Amino acid sequence: MPRAGLDPAAVVAAGAALADEVGLAGLTMGRLAERVGVRTPSLYKHIDSLDALQRGISLQAKRELGDALARAAVGRSGPDAVRAIADAYRRWVLDHPGRYAATVRAPAADDEEDRRVSDEALQIILDALAGFGLHGAHAIDAARTLRSAFHGFADLEAAGGFGLPREVTRSYRFLVESLITGLQADHSSSPED
């Protein structure tokens, strides 16, 4: 009989919290079972496998990150929206490094739920880019550029990769302002396909 109060959503939530502590790569069913107070075989009554757990964490994390970006972008457009999204992205990654690692991979082609959740987060960025007059293929290129820059900086920061004696937030601000300057540049010669 499954433990009272323990269901798939509770297991995923506990797994997400544990991933933030030990890293996604350090998350095991044994560690999670210990965390939730059951034996490892009992955990499988609530979640099918480690892959299923990681998928659940990914979906939860993508929703949480998307919600954080949406809250930051409300009422903003163009440069102000990008600044707010950038700050929310960095803050969320630093606060949730394990679950963030679960968001990096693109959805599988046949995973409609993951695609929908991922598209919702992407739409927030595309809406901000529309404030720069970017649409279609060019907006996708710009969204990939923003995501790559935000990811790279936050991932390095979370790993302790910045040791120079300059306040890291000032460097992040420089990165974001450089990206905004690039987005504001004339893109009339950029390819659309």
Coordinates of C-alpha atoms in Angstrom, one line a residue:
M1 CA 0.0 0.0 0.0
P2 CA 1.4 3.5 -0.9
R3 CA 2.5 5.7 1.9
A4 CA -0.2 8.2 3.0
G5 CA 0.4 11.7 1.6
L6 CA 2.8 10.4 -1.0
D7 CA 1.7 10.6 -4.7
P8 CA 3.5 11.1 -8.0
A9 CA 3.4 14.9 -7.7
A10 CA 4.8 14.8 -4.1
V11 CA 7.6 12.5 -5.3
V12 CA 8.5 14.8 -8.2
A13 CA 8.5 17.8 -5.9
A14 CA 10.7 16.0 -3.4
G15 CA 13.0 15.0 -6.3
A16 CA 13.2 18.5 -7.5
A17 CA 14.2 19.8 -4.1
L18 CA 16.8 17.0 -3.7
A19 CA 18.2 17.8 -7.2
D20 CA 18.8 21.4 -6.1
E21 CA 20.8 20.1 -3.2
V22 CA 22.8 17.3 -4.8
G23 CA 22.6 18.2 -8.5
L24 CA 20.5 16.4 -11.1
A25 CA 23.3 14.0 -11.8
G26 CA 23.5 13.1 -8.1
L27 CA 19.8 12.3 -7.9
T28 CA 19.1 8.6 -7.4
M29 CA 16.0 6.7 -6.5
G30 CA 17.7 5.5 -3.4
R31 CA 18.5 9.0 -2.2
L32 CA 15.0 10.1 -3.0
A33 CA 13.4 7.1 -1.2
E34 CA 15.5 8.0 1.9
R35 CA 14.3 11.6 1.6
V36 CA 10.6 10.8 1.5
G37 CA 10.9 8.0 4.1
V38 CA 10.2 4.9 2.1
R39 CA 12.3 2.0 0.9
T40 CA 13.5 2.3 -2.7
P41 CA 11.2 -0.5 -4.0
S42 CA 8.2 1.4 -2.5
L43 CA 9.1 4.5 -4.4
Y44 CA 8.3 2.7 -7.6
K45 CA 4.6 2.6 -6.5
H46 CA 4.6 6.3 -7.2
I47 CA 7.0 6.8 -10.0
D48 CA 8.0 4.3 -12.8
S49 CA 11.7 5.0 -13.1
L50 CA 14.5 7.5 -12.7
D51 CA 13.8 8.7 -16.3
A52 CA 10.1 9.3 -15.4
L53 CA 11.2 11.2 -12.3
Q54 CA 13.6 13.4 -14.3
R55 CA 10.9 14.1 -16.9
G56 CA 8.5 15.1 -14.1
I57 CA 11.2 17.4 -12.6
S58 CA 11.8 18.8 -16.1
L59 CA 8.1 19.6 -16.6
Q60 CA 7.8 21.1 -13.1
A61 CA 11.0 23.2 -13.5
K62 CA 10.0 24.5 -17.0
R63 CA 6.7 25.6 -15.5
E64 CA 8.3 27.3 -12.6
L65 CA 10.9 29.0 -14.7
G66 CA 8.3 30.1 -17.2
D67 CA 6.2 31.5 -14.4
A68 CA 9.2 33.4 -13.0
L69 CA 9.9 34.9 -16.5
A70 CA 6.2 35.7 -17.0
R71 CA 5.9 37.5 -13.7
A72 CA 9.1 39.5 -14.5
A73 CA 7.9 40.5 -18.0
V74 CA 4.4 41.6 -17.1
G75 CA 3.7 45.1 -18.2
R76 CA 7.1 45.4 -19.9
S77 CA 8.3 45.3 -23.5
G78 CA 11.5 45.6 -25.5
P79 CA 14.6 46.4 -23.5
D80 CA 12.8 46.6 -20.2
A81 CA 11.3 43.1 -20.7
V82 CA 14.6 41.6 -21.7
R83 CA 16.3 43.1 -18.6
A84 CA 13.5 41.8 -16.3
I85 CA 13.6 38.3 -18.0
A86 CA 17.4 38.2 -17.7
D87 CA 17.3 39.0 -14.0
A88 CA 14.5 36.5 -13.3
Y89 CA 16.3 33.8 -15.3
R90 CA 19.6 34.2 -13.5
R91 CA 17.9 34.4 -10.1
W92 CA 15.9 31.2 -10.8
V93 CA 19.0 29.3 -12.0
L94 CA 21.0 30.3 -9.0
D95 CA 18.1 29.4 -6.6
H96 CA 17.3 26.0 -8.4
P97 CA 20.5 24.6 -10.0
G98 CA 19.4 21.0 -9.9
R99 CA 16.0 21.5 -11.4
Y100 CA 17.4 24.0 -13.9
A101 CA 19.6 21.3 -15.2
A102 CA 16.5 19.3 -16.1
T103 CA 15.2 22.2 -18.3
V104 CA 18.1 22.4 -20.7
R105 CA 17.1 19.5 -23.1
A106 CA 14.6 20.2 -25.8
P107 CA 11.4 18.2 -25.6
A108 CA 11.3 14.8 -27.4
A109 CA 9.4 15.0 -30.7
D110 CA 6.6 12.8 -29.3
D111 CA 6.2 14.5 -25.9
E112 CA 3.3 16.8 -26.4
E113 CA 3.1 17.9 -22.8
D114 CA 6.8 18.8 -22.6
R115 CA 6.5 20.7 -26.0
R116 CA 3.5 22.7 -24.7
V117 CA 5.2 23.6 -21.4
S118 CA 8.4 24.6 -23.3
D119 CA 6.5 26.6 -25.8
E120 CA 4.8 28.6 -23.1
A121 CA 8.2 29.7 -21.7
L122 CA 9.5 30.4 -25.1
Q123 CA 6.5 32.6 -25.9
I124 CA 7.4 34.9 -23.1
I125 CA 10.8 35.6 -24.7
L126 CA 9.3 35.9 -28.2
D127 CA 6.8 38.5 -26.9
A128 CA 9.7 40.5 -25.4
L129 CA 11.5 40.2 -28.8
A130 CA 8.5 41.5 -30.6
G131 CA 9.2 44.8 -28.9
F132 CA 12.3 45.0 -31.0
G133 CA 10.4 44.3 -34.2
L134 CA 11.7 40.7 -34.3
H135 CA 9.4 38.0 -35.6
G136 CA 9.6 34.6 -37.3
A137 CA 12.9 33.0 -37.9
H138 CA 14.8 36.1 -36.8
A139 CA 13.0 36.0 -33.4
I140 CA 14.0 32.3 -33.0
D141 CA 17.6 33.2 -33.7
A142 CA 17.4 36.0 -31.1
A143 CA 15.7 33.8 -28.5
R144 CA 18.4 31.2 -28.9
T145 CA 21.0 33.9 -28.5
L146 CA 19.4 35.2 -25.3
R147 CA 18.9 31.8 -23.9
S148 CA 22.5 30.8 -24.7
A149 CA 23.9 33.9 -23.1
F150 CA 21.7 33.7 -19.9
H151 CA 22.4 30.0 -19.6
G152 CA 26.1 30.3 -20.0
F153 CA 26.5 33.1 -17.5
A154 CA 24.2 31.6 -14.9
D155 CA 25.7 28.1 -15.3
L156 CA 29.2 29.4 -14.9
E157 CA 28.2 31.5 -11.9
A158 CA 26.4 28.6 -10.2
A159 CA 29.5 26.5 -10.7
G160 CA 31.8 29.2 -9.1
G161 CA 33.3 30.0 -12.4
F162 CA 33.9 33.7 -11.8
G163 CA 36.8 34.4 -9.5
L164 CA 38.0 37.8 -10.7
P165 CA 37.6 40.7 -8.2
R166 CA 34.7 42.3 -10.0
E167 CA 31.1 42.2 -8.8
V168 CA 29.4 39.5 -10.8
T169 CA 26.1 41.4 -11.2
R170 CA 28.0 44.2 -12.9
S171 CA 29.4 41.8 -15.5
Y172 CA 25.9 40.2 -16.0
R173 CA 24.5 43.7 -16.5
F174 CA 27.2 44.3 -19.1
L175 CA 26.2 41.1 -20.9
V176 CA 22.5 42.0 -20.9
E177 CA 23.1 45.5 -22.1
S178 CA 25.3 44.2 -24.9
L179 CA 22.6 41.8 -26.0
I180 CA 20.0 44.6 -26.0
T181 CA 22.3 46.8 -28.1
G182 CA 22.6 43.9 -30.5
L183 CA 18.9 43.4 -30.6
Q184 CA 18.3 47.1 -31.3
A185 CA 20.8 47.1 -34.2
D186 CA 19.5 47.2 -37.8
H187 CA 18.7 43.6 -38.7
S188 CA 17.4 44.4 -42.2
S189 CA 20.3 42.4 -43.7
S190 CA 19.6 39.3 -41.5
P191 CA 18.4 36.2 -43.2
E192 CA 14.8 35.1 -42.5
D193 CA 15.3 31.4 -43.2

